[in-house]
Amino acid sequence: MRFSIYRYDPESGAAPCMRDYELAFEPQGKKVLDALIAIKEQVDESLAFRRSCREGVCGSDGLNINGVNRLACTADLANLKEPIEIRPLPRLAVIRDLIVDMSQFFRHYRAVKPFLVNLDPEPESERLQSPRERAELDGLYECILCGCCTTACPSFWWNPERFLGPTALLQAYRFIADSRDQTTNERLDFLEDPYRLFRCHGIMNCVEVCPKGLNPMAAIGKIKSLLVKRVL
Amino acid sequence: MRNVGGAHRGLNLWLTQRAGALVMALYLIGFLVYAWIAGPLDYAAWHGLFVPLGAKAASLLFVAVLLVHSWIGLREIFIDYVHPIAMRLPLSFMFAVLYLGCLIWTADILWGVK
């Protein structure tokens, strides 16, 4: 199989480049991550990439594969056109090879306060929700923070410092929608700004690439309708 | 109490743009019905459509809303692509002036129909 992989080593002083690799590899039933591990073991041990769980749960191996952001561990090799082009996630600074600096991404994530805020005295057991209230969180809590959606979003490319991006906005809505959270108003206040939320123009790249099949744009739409309901 | 943090303009403009779209859609449907009722449209009939004051006012409102809708859209584009404030603000201002000119021109045309 043929691969073309983005290589960059800041210590060498050389400019980033695409390097070609050939590997005898049976693609059937294998994922891109399997091939990357094989390349690292058999061809070039200097290749650097992140991976952990290998099964689409940890979200550490988000990569741009043949032009589409996805998880290397869930991308079937058999369906990909050769040479398979593997690049780091777009618009983030590259630390080395396929490893990107996610600090901007996590700054936005932290900015939406991704935790429950409830000042009532803690109950004896847990804070209960009705099945219906709990169902509100479906399609939101599953996010694994891989960064595929945010780095596929043109609005994030143009304003990465100020637009929160689909991941953080999905998480913002996850806590707005939570019946146990008491700070909905403060959360909405934070988002009512020309940049943080309203840079989203409904391009829908986020929906297309999400490896978990989530819909950040729908969550953004719900935040917008809550903002509208609040002023009307 | 609201937090100081957001400029709180995002929602207003976004909502104005959508409300504007609604007004434009209503005008277009209304105008099509109005024109259809007026019968076969030759120059005289078309001219006659804009004689009543109501038609003039509705058309002027339509153009005003169209210009506001378009200016908000342009502002979005400038925020996305034109990052230096020294360029973005003059651009937004220039289009605001240009659009105001268009509105005055429209009023002049509409009220020129007698």
Coordinates of C-alpha atoms in Angstrom, one line a residue:
Chain A
M1 CA 0.0 0.0 0.0
R2 CA 1.1 3.5 -0.7
F3 CA 1.0 6.4 1.8
S4 CA 1.9 10.0 1.7
I5 CA 2.4 11.4 5.2
Y6 CA 3.1 14.9 6.5
R7 CA 6.4 15.1 8.2
Y8 CA 7.8 17.9 10.2
D9 CA 10.6 17.9 12.8
P10 CA 11.1 21.4 14.3
E11 CA 14.5 20.3 15.7
S12 CA 15.9 19.5 12.2
G13 CA 15.2 23.0 10.9
A14 CA 13.8 21.6 7.7
A15 CA 10.5 22.8 6.2
P16 CA 7.5 20.5 6.5
C17 CA 7.1 18.0 3.6
M18 CA 5.0 15.1 2.5
R19 CA 7.0 11.8 2.5
D20 CA 5.9 8.7 0.6
Y21 CA 5.9 5.2 2.1
E22 CA 5.3 1.8 0.6
L23 CA 4.2 -1.0 2.8
A24 CA 3.2 -4.6 2.1
F25 CA -0.1 -4.6 4.0
E26 CA -3.4 -6.4 3.7
P27 CA -6.0 -3.6 4.0
Q28 CA -9.0 -5.9 4.6
G29 CA -10.4 -5.3 8.0
K30 CA -7.6 -2.9 9.0
K31 CA -7.7 0.7 9.9
V32 CA -5.4 3.6 9.1
L33 CA -4.0 3.5 12.6
D34 CA -2.9 -0.1 12.0
A35 CA -1.0 1.1 9.0
L36 CA 0.6 4.0 10.8
I37 CA 1.8 1.7 13.6
A38 CA 3.2 -0.8 11.0
I39 CA 5.0 2.1 9.3
K40 CA 6.5 3.2 12.6
E41 CA 7.5 -0.4 13.5
Q42 CA 8.8 -1.5 10.1
V43 CA 9.8 1.5 8.0
D44 CA 10.4 4.7 9.9
E45 CA 10.5 4.8 13.6
S46 CA 10.8 8.6 13.7
L47 CA 7.2 9.0 12.6
A48 CA 5.2 10.7 15.4
F49 CA 1.5 10.5 16.0
R50 CA -0.9 10.3 18.9
R51 CA -3.0 7.2 19.7
S52 CA -4.4 5.5 22.7
C53 CA -7.5 3.4 22.8
R54 CA -7.5 2.2 19.1
E55 CA -11.3 2.0 19.1
G56 CA -12.7 5.5 18.6
V57 CA -13.3 6.3 22.2
C58 CA -10.3 8.4 23.4
G59 CA -10.3 10.8 20.5
S60 CA -6.5 11.2 20.4
D61 CA -5.9 10.2 16.8
G62 CA -7.9 12.7 14.9
L63 CA -6.1 13.2 11.5
N64 CA -6.8 14.6 8.1
I65 CA -7.0 11.5 5.9
N66 CA -7.4 12.0 2.2
G67 CA -8.7 15.5 2.9
V68 CA -11.3 14.5 5.5
N69 CA -10.9 14.9 9.3
R70 CA -11.5 11.5 10.9
L71 CA -10.1 9.1 13.5
A72 CA -7.3 7.0 12.2
C73 CA -8.5 4.1 14.4
T74 CA -12.0 4.0 12.8
A75 CA -11.1 4.8 9.2
D76 CA -11.2 1.6 7.0
L77 CA -8.1 1.2 4.9
A78 CA -9.9 -0.7 2.2
N79 CA -12.2 2.2 1.3
L80 CA -9.4 4.8 0.8
K81 CA -7.9 5.8 -2.5
E82 CA -4.1 5.3 -2.7
P83 CA -1.7 6.9 -2.1
I84 CA -3.5 7.6 1.2
E85 CA -2.6 11.2 2.2
I86 CA -2.3 11.6 6.0
R87 CA -1.9 15.1 7.4
P88 CA -2.3 16.6 10.9
L89 CA -5.7 18.3 11.7
P90 CA -5.9 21.6 9.8
R91 CA -5.3 25.1 11.3
L92 CA -3.6 24.0 14.5
A93 CA 0.1 24.5 15.1
V94 CA 2.1 21.3 14.4
I95 CA 4.3 20.2 17.2
R96 CA 5.8 17.3 15.2
D97 CA 4.7 15.2 12.2
L98 CA 1.0 14.4 12.9
I99 CA 0.9 15.8 16.4
V100 CA -0.8 19.2 16.8
D101 CA -1.0 21.7 19.6
M102 CA -4.5 21.4 21.0
S103 CA -4.1 24.1 23.6
Q104 CA -6.3 26.6 21.7
F105 CA -9.0 24.0 21.3
F106 CA -9.0 23.2 25.0
R107 CA -8.9 26.9 25.9
H108 CA -12.3 27.2 24.1
Y109 CA -13.5 24.0 25.8
R110 CA -12.6 25.4 29.2
A111 CA -14.2 28.7 28.4
V112 CA -17.7 27.2 28.2
K113 CA -17.3 25.8 31.8
P114 CA -17.9 22.2 30.8
F115 CA -19.2 21.1 34.2
L116 CA -22.4 21.3 36.2
V117 CA -22.9 24.4 38.3
N118 CA -25.5 23.8 41.0
L119 CA -25.4 25.7 44.2
D120 CA -28.1 23.7 46.0
P121 CA -26.9 21.7 48.9
E122 CA -25.7 18.3 47.7
P123 CA -28.3 15.6 48.1
E124 CA -27.7 12.4 50.0
S125 CA -27.5 10.4 46.7
E126 CA -27.2 11.8 43.2
R127 CA -29.1 14.7 41.6
L128 CA -32.0 13.0 39.9
Q129 CA -33.3 13.6 36.4
S130 CA -36.5 12.3 34.7
P131 CA -35.9 10.0 31.8
R132 CA -37.0 12.9 29.5
E133 CA -34.6 15.4 31.0
R134 CA -31.9 12.8 30.6
A135 CA -32.8 12.2 27.0
E136 CA -32.1 15.9 26.3
L137 CA -28.4 15.1 26.7
D138 CA -28.4 12.4 24.0
G139 CA -26.3 13.4 21.1
L140 CA -24.3 15.8 23.3
Y141 CA -22.6 13.9 26.0
E142 CA -21.0 11.4 23.5
C143 CA -18.4 13.9 22.2
I144 CA -14.9 12.6 22.7
L145 CA -13.1 16.0 22.1
C146 CA -11.1 14.7 19.1
G147 CA -11.1 18.1 17.4
C148 CA -12.2 16.8 14.0
C149 CA -15.2 19.1 13.8
T150 CA -13.6 22.3 15.1
T151 CA -10.6 22.0 12.8
A152 CA -12.9 21.3 9.8
C153 CA -14.8 24.5 10.4
P154 CA -14.0 27.4 8.1
S155 CA -15.3 29.9 10.7
F156 CA -12.7 28.4 13.1
W157 CA -10.0 28.7 10.5
W158 CA -10.8 32.5 10.0
N159 CA -11.2 33.3 13.7
P160 CA -9.5 30.6 15.8
E161 CA -8.9 32.8 18.8
R162 CA -12.4 34.2 19.1
F163 CA -14.9 31.7 17.6
L164 CA -15.3 28.9 20.1
G165 CA -15.8 26.2 17.4
P166 CA -18.4 23.4 17.1
T167 CA -16.8 21.2 19.9
A168 CA -17.0 23.9 22.6
L169 CA -20.4 25.0 21.5
L170 CA -21.8 21.5 21.5
Q171 CA -20.4 21.2 25.1
A172 CA -21.8 24.6 26.0
Y173 CA -25.3 23.3 24.9
R174 CA -24.7 20.0 26.7
F175 CA -24.7 22.0 30.0
I176 CA -27.3 24.5 29.0
A177 CA -29.7 21.6 28.2
D178 CA -28.9 19.8 31.5
S179 CA -31.8 20.1 33.9
R180 CA -29.5 20.0 36.9
D181 CA -27.5 23.1 35.9
Q182 CA -28.5 26.4 37.4
T183 CA -26.4 28.9 35.2
T184 CA -28.2 28.8 31.9
N185 CA -28.5 32.5 31.8
E186 CA -24.9 33.1 32.5
R187 CA -23.9 30.5 29.9
L188 CA -26.2 32.3 27.3
D189 CA -24.7 35.7 28.3
F190 CA -21.2 34.4 27.6
L191 CA -22.2 33.2 24.1
E192 CA -24.2 36.3 23.1
D193 CA -21.3 38.0 21.3
P194 CA -20.5 38.6 17.7
Y195 CA -17.6 36.0 17.7
R196 CA -18.0 33.2 20.2
L197 CA -21.2 31.8 18.7
F198 CA -22.3 33.9 15.9
R199 CA -19.4 33.2 13.6
C200 CA -21.2 29.9 12.8
H201 CA -22.8 30.3 9.4
G202 CA -24.2 26.8 9.2
I203 CA -21.5 25.4 6.8
M204 CA -22.1 21.9 8.4
N205 CA -18.5 20.6 7.9
C206 CA -18.8 19.7 11.6
V207 CA -21.8 17.5 11.0
E208 CA -20.1 15.8 8.1
V209 CA -16.9 14.9 9.8
C210 CA -17.9 14.0 13.4
P211 CA -16.7 10.4 14.0
K212 CA -19.4 9.9 16.6
G213 CA -22.2 11.0 14.3
L214 CA -23.1 14.0 16.4
N215 CA -24.6 17.2 15.1
P216 CA -22.9 20.3 16.6
M217 CA -24.8 22.6 14.2
A218 CA -28.2 21.5 15.6
A219 CA -26.9 22.3 19.1
I220 CA -25.7 25.7 17.9
G221 CA -29.2 26.2 16.4
K222 CA -30.8 25.4 19.8
I223 CA -28.5 27.8 21.6
K224 CA -29.6 30.5 19.1
S225 CA -33.3 29.8 19.6
L226 CA -32.8 29.9 23.4
L227 CA -31.2 33.3 22.9
V228 CA -34.1 34.5 20.8
K229 CA -36.7 33.2 23.3
R230 CA -34.9 35.0 26.0
V231 CA -35.3 38.4 24.3
L232 CA -38.8 37.9 23.0
Chain B
M1 CA -27.8 40.6 35.9
R2 CA -25.9 40.2 32.8
N3 CA -22.2 39.5 32.7
V4 CA -19.9 42.1 31.1
G5 CA -18.2 40.0 28.5
G6 CA -20.0 39.8 25.2
A7 CA -20.8 42.8 23.1
H8 CA -24.4 41.6 22.9
R9 CA -24.6 42.6 19.3
G10 CA -24.4 39.2 17.8
L11 CA -27.9 38.2 18.5
N12 CA -29.6 41.5 17.6
L13 CA -28.0 41.7 14.1
W14 CA -28.5 38.0 13.5
L15 CA -32.2 38.3 14.4
T16 CA -32.6 41.5 12.4
Q17 CA -31.3 39.7 9.4
R18 CA -33.7 36.8 9.8
A19 CA -36.7 39.1 10.5
G20 CA -35.7 41.0 7.4
A21 CA -35.8 37.9 5.3
L22 CA -39.3 37.3 6.5
V23 CA -40.4 40.8 5.6
M24 CA -38.9 40.4 2.1
A25 CA -40.6 37.0 1.6
L26 CA -44.0 38.5 2.6
Y27 CA -43.5 41.5 0.3
L28 CA -42.6 39.3 -2.6
I29 CA -45.6 37.1 -2.2
G30 CA -47.8 40.1 -1.7
F31 CA -46.4 41.9 -4.7
L32 CA -46.8 38.8 -6.9
V33 CA -50.5 38.6 -5.9
Y34 CA -50.9 42.3 -6.3
A35 CA -49.3 42.2 -9.8
W36 CA -51.3 39.1 -10.8
I37 CA -54.6 40.8 -9.8
A38 CA -53.7 43.9 -11.8
G39 CA -53.8 41.7 -14.9
P40 CA -51.6 41.7 -18.0
L41 CA -48.6 43.8 -17.4
D42 CA -47.7 46.2 -20.1
Y43 CA -45.7 49.4 -19.3
A44 CA -48.7 51.4 -18.3
A45 CA -50.0 48.6 -15.9
W46 CA -46.6 48.2 -14.4
H47 CA -46.3 51.9 -13.9
G48 CA -49.8 51.9 -12.4
L49 CA -48.8 49.4 -9.8
F50 CA -46.5 51.9 -8.0
V51 CA -48.9 54.9 -8.0
P52 CA -50.8 54.1 -4.8
L53 CA -49.0 55.4 -1.7
G54 CA -49.3 52.0 0.0
A55 CA -47.3 50.4 -2.9
K56 CA -44.7 53.0 -2.7
A57 CA -44.3 52.6 1.1
A58 CA -44.3 48.8 0.9
S59 CA -41.7 48.9 -1.8
L60 CA -39.5 51.3 0.0
L61 CA -39.7 49.2 3.2
F62 CA -38.7 46.2 1.1
V63 CA -35.7 47.9 -0.3
A64 CA -34.7 49.2 3.1
V65 CA -35.0 45.8 4.6
L66 CA -33.0 44.3 1.7
L67 CA -30.2 46.8 2.3
V68 CA -30.1 46.2 6.0
H69 CA -30.1 42.4 5.4
S70 CA -27.3 42.7 2.9
W71 CA -25.3 45.1 5.1
I72 CA -25.4 42.6 8.0
G73 CA -24.3 39.9 5.6
L74 CA -21.4 42.1 4.4
R75 CA -20.4 42.8 8.0
E76 CA -20.3 39.0 8.6
I77 CA -18.0 38.6 5.6
F78 CA -15.8 41.5 6.8
I79 CA -15.5 40.0 10.3
D80 CA -14.5 36.7 8.8
Y81 CA -12.0 37.8 6.2
V82 CA -10.9 41.4 6.9
H83 CA -9.1 41.2 10.2
P84 CA -7.4 44.6 10.4
I85 CA -9.8 47.0 12.1
A86 CA -8.4 49.9 10.2
M87 CA -9.7 48.3 7.0
R88 CA -12.8 46.6 8.3
L89 CA -14.5 49.7 9.9
P90 CA -14.0 51.9 6.8
L91 CA -15.3 49.1 4.6
S92 CA -18.5 48.7 6.8
F93 CA -18.9 52.5 6.9
M94 CA -18.4 52.8 3.1
F95 CA -21.1 50.3 2.4
A96 CA -23.4 51.8 5.0
V97 CA -23.1 55.2 3.1
L98 CA -23.5 53.5 -0.3
Y99 CA -26.6 51.6 0.9
L100 CA -28.1 54.8 2.4
G101 CA -27.6 56.4 -1.0
C102 CA -29.4 53.5 -2.7
L103 CA -32.3 53.9 -0.3
I104 CA -32.6 57.6 -1.0
W105 CA -32.4 56.9 -4.7
T106 CA -35.1 54.3 -4.4
A107 CA -37.4 56.7 -2.6
D108 CA -36.7 59.3 -5.4
I109 CA -37.6 56.7 -8.1
L110 CA -40.7 55.5 -6.3
W111 CA -42.1 59.0 -5.5
G112 CA -41.2 60.0 -9.1
V113 CA -44.1 57.6 -10.2
K114 CA -47.2 59.8 -10.7

